[in-house]
Amino acid sequence: MVGALMLSGCVAPLTPQAPGATQADRLVQVYPELKSGRFAVLADFEDAKHMDLFRVDSASESATVTLDPKGGRVETGKGGLALTVASAEDALVVGNADEARWYLKRDWRAYDLLMLAVFAPREGLSLTLDVASGSAERRTSARTTLRLDKGWNVPRLDLAEIAELVALDDVQEMRLSIEGATKGTAVRFDDIVLTSNREDVC
């Protein structure tokens, strides 16, 4: 079962970081939704073990994913994930592996929003995001698509909406793909975060 949802995104105004700020401080300063302090970082790519969550489902057989030590959103750190795809059929898969050092949080019931930063190299691209729950035999998923502007985008997914389609206490996987992609399309991801703050800052 797959359901479709609406996704919104905007980039908030930035302010200078204080010297000696921690990673949590940087995230809170850049993303006002995190100011309540009730958030969980799924991946911010400041630690290489975060990459254990990610693999490519390469329909084109040419898609790749790597850790880019200098490819993140500069206001929140250095590291980012670099994804190169050839078509919308290629997907970045987020999920747990037995040998991983970092794990996807499965119980999202305490949170209201899923946020992530996505860098698009050009206009004409859209991000499609699937969130799935349940075992393979009884899996359900929610799908949403957002047009990306050139540069950094910050999509925000309302978890109350996806809760109508998937079990938030049993999130198994996310899949991200790029509509409008052609061979060699390179996008970057950073700061994949769950937060309980519903405030709309757009």
Coordinates of C-alpha atoms in Angstrom, one line a residue:
M1 CA 0.0 0.0 0.0
V2 CA 1.4 3.4 -1.0
G3 CA -0.2 6.8 -0.1
A4 CA 0.6 10.2 -1.4
L5 CA 1.3 13.2 0.8
M6 CA 2.1 16.9 0.5
L7 CA 5.6 18.1 1.5
S8 CA 6.7 21.6 2.2
G9 CA 10.1 23.2 2.4
C10 CA 11.9 26.6 2.9
V11 CA 15.3 27.8 3.9
A12 CA 15.2 29.8 7.1
P13 CA 17.4 33.0 7.5
L14 CA 20.8 32.3 9.0
T15 CA 22.6 34.0 11.8
P16 CA 26.3 33.8 12.7
Q17 CA 27.5 30.9 15.0
A18 CA 29.1 31.7 18.3
P19 CA 32.7 30.5 18.7
G20 CA 32.8 27.0 20.3
A21 CA 29.3 26.1 19.4
T22 CA 28.5 22.4 19.6
Q23 CA 26.9 20.4 16.8
A24 CA 23.5 20.5 18.6
D25 CA 23.9 24.3 19.0
R26 CA 24.5 24.7 15.2
L27 CA 21.5 22.7 14.3
V28 CA 19.2 24.6 16.7
Q29 CA 20.5 27.9 15.4
V30 CA 19.9 27.0 11.8
Y31 CA 16.6 25.1 12.2
P32 CA 14.1 27.0 14.5
E33 CA 11.9 23.9 14.7
L34 CA 14.6 22.4 17.0
K35 CA 14.6 25.1 19.7
S36 CA 12.4 23.1 22.0
G37 CA 15.3 20.7 22.3
R38 CA 13.1 17.7 21.5
F39 CA 14.7 16.3 18.4
A40 CA 16.6 13.2 17.2
V41 CA 19.4 13.4 14.6
L42 CA 19.0 10.4 12.2
A43 CA 22.2 11.5 10.3
D44 CA 24.2 14.7 10.0
F45 CA 27.3 13.1 8.4
E46 CA 29.7 14.6 10.9
D47 CA 30.6 11.0 11.8
A48 CA 31.5 8.5 9.1
K49 CA 29.4 5.8 10.8
H50 CA 26.2 7.6 9.8
M51 CA 26.8 6.3 6.3
D52 CA 26.0 2.8 7.6
L53 CA 22.4 3.7 7.2
F54 CA 22.6 4.4 3.5
R55 CA 22.8 2.3 0.3
V56 CA 21.9 2.8 -3.4
D57 CA 19.2 0.9 -5.2
S58 CA 20.8 1.5 -8.7
A59 CA 18.3 0.7 -11.4
S60 CA 20.6 2.4 -13.9
E61 CA 23.6 0.5 -12.5
S62 CA 25.6 3.8 -12.4
A63 CA 24.2 5.4 -9.2
T64 CA 26.7 6.0 -6.4
V65 CA 26.6 7.3 -2.8
T66 CA 29.6 8.5 -0.8
L67 CA 30.4 10.6 2.3
D68 CA 31.6 14.1 1.2
P69 CA 33.7 15.5 4.1
K70 CA 33.1 19.1 2.8
G71 CA 29.8 18.7 1.1
G72 CA 27.4 19.5 3.9
R73 CA 25.4 22.6 4.7
V74 CA 28.2 24.9 5.9
E75 CA 26.2 26.5 8.7
T76 CA 25.7 23.1 10.5
G77 CA 29.1 21.4 9.9
K78 CA 31.3 20.1 7.1
G79 CA 30.1 16.6 6.2
G80 CA 27.4 15.6 3.8
L81 CA 26.2 12.7 1.7
A82 CA 26.8 12.9 -2.1
L83 CA 24.4 11.0 -4.3
T84 CA 24.9 10.7 -8.0
V85 CA 22.0 9.2 -10.1
A86 CA 21.1 8.6 -13.7
S87 CA 17.3 8.5 -13.5
A88 CA 14.3 8.8 -11.2
E89 CA 14.4 5.0 -10.9
D90 CA 17.7 5.2 -8.9
A91 CA 17.0 5.5 -5.1
L92 CA 18.9 6.3 -1.9
V93 CA 17.7 3.7 0.7
V94 CA 17.9 4.5 4.4
G95 CA 17.6 1.5 6.7
N96 CA 19.3 -0.8 9.2
A97 CA 21.9 -3.4 8.4
D98 CA 23.1 -6.1 10.9
E99 CA 26.7 -5.0 10.8
A100 CA 25.9 -1.2 11.0
R101 CA 27.5 1.0 13.7
W102 CA 24.6 3.5 13.4
Y103 CA 20.9 2.7 13.3
L104 CA 17.6 4.1 12.0
K105 CA 15.3 5.1 14.8
R106 CA 12.2 3.0 14.3
D107 CA 9.7 4.6 16.8
W108 CA 8.8 8.1 15.6
R109 CA 5.7 8.6 17.7
A110 CA 7.3 11.3 19.9
Y111 CA 7.9 13.6 16.9
D112 CA 5.9 15.8 14.6
L113 CA 8.2 16.6 11.7
L114 CA 10.8 14.9 9.6
M115 CA 13.3 17.4 8.2
L116 CA 16.3 17.2 5.9
A117 CA 18.5 19.4 3.9
V118 CA 18.9 18.7 0.1
F119 CA 21.2 20.5 -2.3
A120 CA 20.0 20.6 -5.9
P121 CA 22.5 21.4 -8.6
R122 CA 19.9 22.9 -10.9
E123 CA 16.3 23.8 -11.4
G124 CA 13.8 21.2 -12.7
L125 CA 14.4 18.5 -10.1
S126 CA 12.0 17.1 -7.4
L127 CA 12.6 14.9 -4.4
T128 CA 10.4 11.9 -3.9
L129 CA 10.4 10.5 -0.4
D130 CA 8.9 7.2 0.7
V131 CA 8.5 6.2 4.4
A132 CA 7.7 2.5 5.0
S133 CA 6.7 0.5 8.0
G134 CA 5.9 -3.1 8.8
S135 CA 7.4 -6.4 7.7
A136 CA 8.0 -7.2 4.0
E137 CA 4.8 -9.2 3.9
R138 CA 2.7 -6.4 5.5
R139 CA 4.6 -3.3 4.5
T140 CA 2.8 0.0 4.0
S141 CA 4.3 3.3 2.8
A142 CA 3.6 6.9 2.3
R143 CA 5.0 8.9 -0.6
T144 CA 5.4 12.6 -1.1
T145 CA 7.2 14.7 -3.8
L146 CA 8.6 18.3 -3.6
R147 CA 10.0 20.5 -6.3
L148 CA 13.5 21.5 -5.5
D149 CA 15.0 25.0 -6.1
K150 CA 18.6 25.3 -7.1
G151 CA 20.8 25.3 -4.0
W152 CA 19.9 24.1 -0.5
N153 CA 16.3 23.1 0.3
V154 CA 14.8 22.0 3.6
P155 CA 11.7 19.8 3.1
R156 CA 9.6 19.2 6.2
L157 CA 7.2 16.2 6.4
D158 CA 4.3 16.4 8.8
L159 CA 4.4 13.0 10.6
A160 CA 0.7 13.3 11.6
E161 CA -0.2 12.9 7.9
I162 CA 2.0 9.9 7.3
A163 CA 0.7 8.3 10.5
E164 CA -2.6 7.8 8.6
L165 CA -0.7 5.5 6.2
V166 CA 2.2 3.9 8.1
A167 CA 2.9 2.8 11.7
L168 CA 5.1 5.4 13.3
D169 CA 6.2 2.9 16.0
D170 CA 7.7 0.6 13.3
V171 CA 9.4 2.7 10.7
Q172 CA 11.6 0.3 8.7
E173 CA 12.9 2.2 5.7
M174 CA 13.0 5.5 3.8
R175 CA 13.7 5.8 0.0
L176 CA 14.7 9.0 -1.7
S177 CA 14.7 9.5 -5.4
I178 CA 15.2 12.5 -7.8
E179 CA 12.5 13.2 -10.4
G180 CA 14.0 14.9 -13.5
A181 CA 17.4 13.3 -13.0
T182 CA 19.5 12.5 -15.9
K183 CA 22.9 10.6 -16.1
G184 CA 25.4 12.2 -13.8
T185 CA 22.9 14.3 -11.7
A186 CA 24.6 14.9 -8.3
V187 CA 22.6 16.0 -5.2
R188 CA 23.7 16.3 -1.6
F189 CA 22.0 15.6 1.7
D190 CA 22.6 16.8 5.2
D191 CA 20.9 17.1 8.6
I192 CA 18.1 14.4 8.6
V193 CA 16.3 15.2 11.8
L194 CA 13.1 14.3 13.7
T195 CA 11.6 17.0 15.9
S196 CA 8.5 17.5 18.0
N197 CA 8.1 21.2 17.3
R198 CA 5.1 22.0 15.0
E199 CA 5.9 25.7 14.6
D200 CA 5.7 26.9 10.9
V201 CA 8.5 29.3 10.2
C202 CA 8.0 29.7 6.4

